[in-house]
mmCIF file of C-alpha atoms in Angstrom:
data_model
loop_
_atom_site.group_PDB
_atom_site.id
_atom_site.type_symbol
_atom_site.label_atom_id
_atom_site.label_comp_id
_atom_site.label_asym_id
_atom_site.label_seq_id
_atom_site.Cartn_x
_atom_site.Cartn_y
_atom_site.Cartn_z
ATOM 1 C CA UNK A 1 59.973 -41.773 -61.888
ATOM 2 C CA UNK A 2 57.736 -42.324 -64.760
ATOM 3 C CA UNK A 3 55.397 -39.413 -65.300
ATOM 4 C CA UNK A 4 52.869 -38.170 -67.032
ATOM 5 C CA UNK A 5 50.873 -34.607 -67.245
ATOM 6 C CA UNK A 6 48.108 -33.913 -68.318
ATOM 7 C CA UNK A 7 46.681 -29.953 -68.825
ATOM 8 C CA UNK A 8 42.854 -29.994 -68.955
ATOM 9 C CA UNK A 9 41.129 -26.731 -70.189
ATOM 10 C CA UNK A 10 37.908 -26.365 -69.401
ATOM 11 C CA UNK A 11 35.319 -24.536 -72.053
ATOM 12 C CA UNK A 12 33.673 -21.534 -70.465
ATOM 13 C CA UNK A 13 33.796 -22.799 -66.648
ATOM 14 C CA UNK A 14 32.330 -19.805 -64.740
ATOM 15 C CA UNK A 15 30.576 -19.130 -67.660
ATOM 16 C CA UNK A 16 28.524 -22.720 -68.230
ATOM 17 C CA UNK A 17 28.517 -24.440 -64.831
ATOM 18 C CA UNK A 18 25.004 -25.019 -63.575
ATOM 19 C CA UNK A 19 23.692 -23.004 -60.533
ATOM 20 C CA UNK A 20 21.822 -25.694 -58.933
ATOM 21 C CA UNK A 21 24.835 -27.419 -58.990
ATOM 22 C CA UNK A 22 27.027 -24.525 -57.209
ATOM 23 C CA UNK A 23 23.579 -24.599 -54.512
ATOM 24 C CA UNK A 24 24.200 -28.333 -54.280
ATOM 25 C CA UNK A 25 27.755 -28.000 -53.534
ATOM 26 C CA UNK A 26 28.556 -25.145 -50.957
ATOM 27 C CA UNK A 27 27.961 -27.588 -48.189
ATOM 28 C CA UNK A 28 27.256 -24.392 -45.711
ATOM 29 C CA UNK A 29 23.848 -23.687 -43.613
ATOM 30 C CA UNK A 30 20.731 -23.279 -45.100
ATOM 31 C CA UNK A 31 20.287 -19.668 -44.036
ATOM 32 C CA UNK A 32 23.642 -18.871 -46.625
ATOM 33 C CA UNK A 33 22.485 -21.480 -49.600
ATOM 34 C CA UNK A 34 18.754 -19.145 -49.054
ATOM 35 C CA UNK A 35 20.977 -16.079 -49.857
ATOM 36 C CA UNK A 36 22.526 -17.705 -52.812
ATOM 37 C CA UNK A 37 19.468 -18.948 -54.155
ATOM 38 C CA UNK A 38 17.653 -15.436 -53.801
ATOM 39 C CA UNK A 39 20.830 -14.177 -55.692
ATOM 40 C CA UNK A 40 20.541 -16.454 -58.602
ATOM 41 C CA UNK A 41 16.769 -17.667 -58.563
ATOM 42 C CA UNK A 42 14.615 -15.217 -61.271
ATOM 43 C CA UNK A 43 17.970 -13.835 -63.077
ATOM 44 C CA UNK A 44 17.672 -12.902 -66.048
ATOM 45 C CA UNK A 45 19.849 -10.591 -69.090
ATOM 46 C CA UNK A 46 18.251 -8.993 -72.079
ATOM 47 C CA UNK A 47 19.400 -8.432 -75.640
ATOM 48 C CA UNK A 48 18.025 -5.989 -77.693
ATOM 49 C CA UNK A 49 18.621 -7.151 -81.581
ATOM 50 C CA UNK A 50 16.710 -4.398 -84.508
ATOM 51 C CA UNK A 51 15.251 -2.833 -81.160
ATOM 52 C CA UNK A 52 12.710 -5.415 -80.307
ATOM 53 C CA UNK A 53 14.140 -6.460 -76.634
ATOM 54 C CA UNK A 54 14.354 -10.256 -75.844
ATOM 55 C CA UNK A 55 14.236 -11.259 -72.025
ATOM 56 C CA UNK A 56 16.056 -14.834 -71.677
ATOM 57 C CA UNK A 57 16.288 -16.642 -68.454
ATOM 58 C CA UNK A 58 20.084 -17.302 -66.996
ATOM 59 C CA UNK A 59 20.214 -20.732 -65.287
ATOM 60 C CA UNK A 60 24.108 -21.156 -65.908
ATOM 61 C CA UNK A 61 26.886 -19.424 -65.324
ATOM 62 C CA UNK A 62 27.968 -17.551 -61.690
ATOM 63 C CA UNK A 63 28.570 -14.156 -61.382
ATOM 64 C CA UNK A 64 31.412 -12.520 -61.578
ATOM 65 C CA UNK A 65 33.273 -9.817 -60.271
ATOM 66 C CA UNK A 66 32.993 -10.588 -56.685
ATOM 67 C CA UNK A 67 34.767 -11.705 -54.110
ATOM 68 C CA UNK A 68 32.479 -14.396 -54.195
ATOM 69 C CA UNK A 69 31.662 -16.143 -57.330
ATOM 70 C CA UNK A 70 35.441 -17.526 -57.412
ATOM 71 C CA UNK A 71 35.011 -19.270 -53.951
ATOM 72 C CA UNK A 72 31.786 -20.512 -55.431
ATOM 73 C CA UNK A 73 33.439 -22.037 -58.441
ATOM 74 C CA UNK A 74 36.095 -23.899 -56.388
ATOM 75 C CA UNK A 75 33.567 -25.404 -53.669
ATOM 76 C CA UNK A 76 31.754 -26.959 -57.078
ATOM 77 C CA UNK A 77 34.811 -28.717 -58.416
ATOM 78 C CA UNK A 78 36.156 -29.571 -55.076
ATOM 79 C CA UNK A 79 32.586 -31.751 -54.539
ATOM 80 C CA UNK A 80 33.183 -33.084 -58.368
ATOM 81 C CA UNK A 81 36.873 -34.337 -57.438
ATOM 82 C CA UNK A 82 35.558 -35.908 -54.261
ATOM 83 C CA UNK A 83 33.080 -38.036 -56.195
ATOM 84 C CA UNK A 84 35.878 -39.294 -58.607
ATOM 85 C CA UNK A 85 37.399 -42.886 -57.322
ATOM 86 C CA UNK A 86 41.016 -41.885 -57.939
ATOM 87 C CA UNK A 87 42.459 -43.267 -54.972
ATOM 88 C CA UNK A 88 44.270 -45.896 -56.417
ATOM 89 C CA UNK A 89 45.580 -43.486 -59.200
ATOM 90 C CA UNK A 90 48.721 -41.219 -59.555
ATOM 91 C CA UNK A 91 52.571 -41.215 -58.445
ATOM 92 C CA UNK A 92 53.761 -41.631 -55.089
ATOM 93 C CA UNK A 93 55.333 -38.567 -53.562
ATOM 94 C CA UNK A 94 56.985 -38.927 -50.042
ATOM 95 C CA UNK A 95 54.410 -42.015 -49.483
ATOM 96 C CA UNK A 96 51.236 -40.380 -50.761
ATOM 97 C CA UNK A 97 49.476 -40.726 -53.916
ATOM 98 C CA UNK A 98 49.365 -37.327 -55.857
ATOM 99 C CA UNK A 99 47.168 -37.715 -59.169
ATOM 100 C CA UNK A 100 45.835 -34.030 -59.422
ATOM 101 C CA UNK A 101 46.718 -30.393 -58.573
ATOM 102 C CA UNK A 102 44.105 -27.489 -59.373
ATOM 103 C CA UNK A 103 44.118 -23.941 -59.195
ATOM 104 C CA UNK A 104 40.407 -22.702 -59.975
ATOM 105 C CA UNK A 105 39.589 -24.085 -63.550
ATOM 106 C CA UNK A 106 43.393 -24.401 -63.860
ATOM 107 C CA UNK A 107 44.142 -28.779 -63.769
ATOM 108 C CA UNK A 108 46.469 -30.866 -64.290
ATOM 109 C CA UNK A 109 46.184 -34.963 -64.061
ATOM 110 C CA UNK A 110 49.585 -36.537 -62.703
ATOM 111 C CA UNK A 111 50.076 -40.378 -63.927
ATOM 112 C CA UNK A 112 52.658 -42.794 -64.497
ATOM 113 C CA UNK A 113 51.404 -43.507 -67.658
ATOM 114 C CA UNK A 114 49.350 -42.350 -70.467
ATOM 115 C CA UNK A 115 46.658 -45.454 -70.015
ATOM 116 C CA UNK A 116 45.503 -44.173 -66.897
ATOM 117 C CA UNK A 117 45.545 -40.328 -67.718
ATOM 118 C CA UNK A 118 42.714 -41.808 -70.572
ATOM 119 C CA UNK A 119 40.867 -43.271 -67.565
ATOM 120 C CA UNK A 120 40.979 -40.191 -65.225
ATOM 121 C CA UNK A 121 40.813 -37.459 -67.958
ATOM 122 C CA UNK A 122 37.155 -39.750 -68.815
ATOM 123 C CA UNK A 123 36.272 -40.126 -65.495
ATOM 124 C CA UNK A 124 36.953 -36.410 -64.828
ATOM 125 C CA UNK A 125 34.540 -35.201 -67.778
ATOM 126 C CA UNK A 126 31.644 -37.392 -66.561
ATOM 127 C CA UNK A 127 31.655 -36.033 -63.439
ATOM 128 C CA UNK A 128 31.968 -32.545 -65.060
ATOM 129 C CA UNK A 129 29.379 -33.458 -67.252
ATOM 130 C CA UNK A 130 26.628 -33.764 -64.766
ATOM 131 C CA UNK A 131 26.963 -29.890 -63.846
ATOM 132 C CA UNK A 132 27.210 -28.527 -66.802
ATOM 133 C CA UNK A 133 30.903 -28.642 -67.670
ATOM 134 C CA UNK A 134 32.721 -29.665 -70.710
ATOM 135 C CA UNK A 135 36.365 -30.159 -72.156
ATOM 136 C CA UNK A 136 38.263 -28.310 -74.609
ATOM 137 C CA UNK A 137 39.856 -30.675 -76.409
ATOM 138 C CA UNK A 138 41.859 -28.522 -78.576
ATOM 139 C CA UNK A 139 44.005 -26.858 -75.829
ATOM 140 C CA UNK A 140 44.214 -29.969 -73.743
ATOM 141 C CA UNK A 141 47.225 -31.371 -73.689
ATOM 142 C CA UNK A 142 49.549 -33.919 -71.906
ATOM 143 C CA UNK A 143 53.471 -33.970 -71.666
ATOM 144 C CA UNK A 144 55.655 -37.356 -70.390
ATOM 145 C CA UNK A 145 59.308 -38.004 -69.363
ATOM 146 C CA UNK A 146 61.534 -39.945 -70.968
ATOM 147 C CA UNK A 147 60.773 -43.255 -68.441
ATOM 148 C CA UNK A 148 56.856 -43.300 -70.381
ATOM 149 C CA UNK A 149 56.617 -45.368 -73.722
ATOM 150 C CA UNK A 150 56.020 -43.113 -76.151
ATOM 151 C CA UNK A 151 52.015 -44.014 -77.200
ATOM 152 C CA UNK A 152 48.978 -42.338 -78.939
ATOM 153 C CA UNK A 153 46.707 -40.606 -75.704
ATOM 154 C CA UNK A 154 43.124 -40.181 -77.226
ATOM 155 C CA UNK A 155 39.499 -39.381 -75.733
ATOM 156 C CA UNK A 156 36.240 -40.168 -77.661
ATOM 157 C CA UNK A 157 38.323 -40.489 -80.626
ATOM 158 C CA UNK A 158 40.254 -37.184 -80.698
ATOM 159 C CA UNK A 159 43.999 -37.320 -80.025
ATOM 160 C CA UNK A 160 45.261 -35.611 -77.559
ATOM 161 C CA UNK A 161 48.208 -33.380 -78.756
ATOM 162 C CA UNK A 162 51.717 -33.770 -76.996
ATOM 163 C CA UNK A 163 52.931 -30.776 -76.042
ATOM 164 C CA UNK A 164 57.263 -30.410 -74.674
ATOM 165 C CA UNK A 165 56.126 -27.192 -72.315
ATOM 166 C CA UNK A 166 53.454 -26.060 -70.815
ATOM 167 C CA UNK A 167 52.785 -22.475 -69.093
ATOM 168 C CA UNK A 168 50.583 -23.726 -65.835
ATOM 169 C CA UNK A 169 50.190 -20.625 -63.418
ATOM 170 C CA UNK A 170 52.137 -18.038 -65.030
ATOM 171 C CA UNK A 171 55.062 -20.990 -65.261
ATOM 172 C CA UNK A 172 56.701 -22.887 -67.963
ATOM 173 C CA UNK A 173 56.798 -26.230 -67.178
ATOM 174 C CA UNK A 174 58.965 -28.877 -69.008
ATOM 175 C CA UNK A 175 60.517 -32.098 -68.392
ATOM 176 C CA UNK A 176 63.886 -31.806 -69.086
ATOM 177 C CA UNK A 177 63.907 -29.218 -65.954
ATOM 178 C CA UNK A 178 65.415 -26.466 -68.378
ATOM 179 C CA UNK A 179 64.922 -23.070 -66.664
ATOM 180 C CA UNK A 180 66.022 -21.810 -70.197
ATOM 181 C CA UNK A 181 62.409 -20.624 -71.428
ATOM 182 C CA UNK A 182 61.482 -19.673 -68.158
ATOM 183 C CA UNK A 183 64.022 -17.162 -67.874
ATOM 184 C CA UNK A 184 63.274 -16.311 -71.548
ATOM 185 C CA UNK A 185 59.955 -15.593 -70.646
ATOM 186 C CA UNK A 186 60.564 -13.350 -67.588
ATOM 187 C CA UNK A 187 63.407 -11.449 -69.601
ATOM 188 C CA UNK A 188 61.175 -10.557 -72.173
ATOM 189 C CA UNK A 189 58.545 -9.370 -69.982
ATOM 190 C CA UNK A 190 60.878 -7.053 -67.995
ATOM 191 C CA UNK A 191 62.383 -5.846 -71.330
ATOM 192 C CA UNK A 192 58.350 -4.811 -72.674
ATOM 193 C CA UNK A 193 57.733 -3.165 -68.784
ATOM 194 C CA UNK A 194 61.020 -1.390 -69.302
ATOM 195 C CA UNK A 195 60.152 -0.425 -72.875
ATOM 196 C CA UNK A 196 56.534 0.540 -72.006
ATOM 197 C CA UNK A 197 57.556 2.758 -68.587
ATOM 198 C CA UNK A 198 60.098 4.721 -70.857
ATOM 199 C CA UNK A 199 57.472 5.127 -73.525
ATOM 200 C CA UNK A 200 55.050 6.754 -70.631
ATOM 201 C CA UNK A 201 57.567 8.551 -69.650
ATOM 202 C CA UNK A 202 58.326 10.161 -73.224
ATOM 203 C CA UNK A 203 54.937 11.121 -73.741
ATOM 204 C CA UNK A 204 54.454 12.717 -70.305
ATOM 205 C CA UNK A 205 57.405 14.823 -71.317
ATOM 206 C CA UNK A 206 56.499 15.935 -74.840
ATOM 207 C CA UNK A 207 53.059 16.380 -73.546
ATOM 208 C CA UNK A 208 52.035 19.845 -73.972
ATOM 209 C CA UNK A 209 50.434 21.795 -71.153
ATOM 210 C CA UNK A 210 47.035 22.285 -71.368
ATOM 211 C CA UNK A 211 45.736 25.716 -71.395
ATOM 212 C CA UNK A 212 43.139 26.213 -68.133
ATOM 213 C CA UNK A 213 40.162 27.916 -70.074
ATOM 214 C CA UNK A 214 37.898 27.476 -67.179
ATOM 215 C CA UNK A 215 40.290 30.061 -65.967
ATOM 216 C CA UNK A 216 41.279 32.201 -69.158
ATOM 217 C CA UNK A 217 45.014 31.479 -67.844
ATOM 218 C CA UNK A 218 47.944 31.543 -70.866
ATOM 219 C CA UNK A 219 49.991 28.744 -71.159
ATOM 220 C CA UNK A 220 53.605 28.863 -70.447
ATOM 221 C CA UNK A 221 56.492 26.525 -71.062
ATOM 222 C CA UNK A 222 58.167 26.185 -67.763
ATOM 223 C CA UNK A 223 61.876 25.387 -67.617
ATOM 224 C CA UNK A 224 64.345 25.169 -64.629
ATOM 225 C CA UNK A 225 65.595 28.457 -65.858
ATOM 226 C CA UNK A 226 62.682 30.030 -64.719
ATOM 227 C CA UNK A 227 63.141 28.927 -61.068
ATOM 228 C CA UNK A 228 66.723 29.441 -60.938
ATOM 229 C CA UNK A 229 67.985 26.459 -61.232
ATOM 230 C CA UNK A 230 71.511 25.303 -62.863
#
C-alpha cells in the first residue's frame, strides 16, 4: 500500500481559535449557545506593566481547565473537517476511504502520495484560517513507505521536513513497523519511575522528624528496638 503521513501541529489552538467561531460551531439549542455567549461575551484579562494596569479585551482563545472548553475545541474542528471536500482523498481501508485521524489538535493526513498531502495539508489551513487557526510549519512533518517516490513536499514555499518516526498519542510511529523504539521508550520511562520512587523513598527515610513545637514535645528517633521488635 503506498502511504503517506502527514503530522500537522497546530500553533496555539485553544489558545488562538476565534470564539464566534466555537458559537458558530456547537450546533446545540439556542438556550446552551446563550450560556456560552454570556460566558465569553465582555471577557476580558489585565496586565499590570510599571504599575499602570492595562484592561485588553479577549476575543480568542477558550477557556481552559474545564470539562468543557476541550469538547468545545473538538465540535470547532469537527465543523472545519466537514467543510473540507476530501471525499475523493486518502487510502482505502476495508472499502472505505480513510484520509484523516484526529485526536483534539492532535492530526494526521493519510495519502498515497505526497501530491495530494500538499493539496489537503492547503486545503486544511484555509479552512483553519477562517477561525483563527494557523500551522506550525516547523514541527510539521510527513513520513512515507517505501512504495512512495521519494519527492520534495512543500507549502507556501517552506519544505516540509521528512521525519523516519513520529510520537502521535504517546506512540512512536514508524514505517518499517519496528517496535524497537517503542519499547525503548517505555523501558526508559519505567527505569526514571523506578529511579524516581526509590529516590522518594530515600528521602522519606533520611528525613528527620520534625519536632511538634505547637506542642513543646522532644523529638525522638524511633527504631524497632523500641517496640520490641527483632
Amino acid at each position: 500500500m503506498h502511504l503517506c503521513l502527514t503530522f500537522i501541529d497546530l500553533k496555539k489552538a485553544f489558545d488562538t481559535v476565534e470564539t464566534e467561531a466555537v458559537l458558530e460551531a456547537l450546533g446545540v439549542p439556542t438556550q446552551y449557545i446563550r450560556i456560552f455567549r454570556e460566558l465569553y461575551s465582555n471577557f476580558t484579562t489585565r496586565i499590570s506593566p510599571f504599575y499602570d494596569d492595562i484592561t485588553i479585551d479577549v476575543r480568542r482563545g477558550i477557556r481552559q481547565g474545564d470539562t468543557v472548553s476541550p469538547k468545545v475545541f473538538t465540535a470547532t474542528l469537527e465543523d472545519v473537517m466537514r467543510r473540507l471536500e476530501w471525499n475523493d482523498m486518502g487510502v482505502r481501508v476495508d472499502g472505505l476511504l480513510l484520509h484523516h485521524l484526529r485526536f483534539a489538535d492532535d492530526i494526521v493526513l493519510i495519502t498515497p502520495n505526497i501530491s495530494q498531502a500538499e493539496r489537503m495539508l492547503a486545503d486544511f489551513d484555509y479552512a483553519c484560517g477562517k477561525i483563527g487557526l494557523q500551522l506550525n510549519l516547523t514541527k510539521t512533518m510527513f513520513m512515507r513507505n517505501g512504495w512512495v517516490p521519494d519527492a520534495p513536499f512543500s507549502f507556501n514555499g517552506t519544505n516540509i521536513s521528512e521525519c523516519s518516526s513520529y510520537v502521535y498519542l504517546g506512540r512512536e510511529v514508524n514505517m518499517t513497523n519496528d517496535l524497537a523504539p517503542e519499547l525503548g521508550r517505555t523501558k526508559r520511562t519505567w527505569s526514571l519511575q523506578e529511579h524516581r520512587g526509590r529516590s522518594e523513598e530515600d528521602e522519606e527515610h533520611q528525613a528527620p522528624c520534625p519536632p511538634l513545637q505547637h506542642h513543646r514535645s522532644p523529638c525522638f528517633d524511633l527504631r524497632f528496638g523500641n517496640l520490641g521488635v527483632t
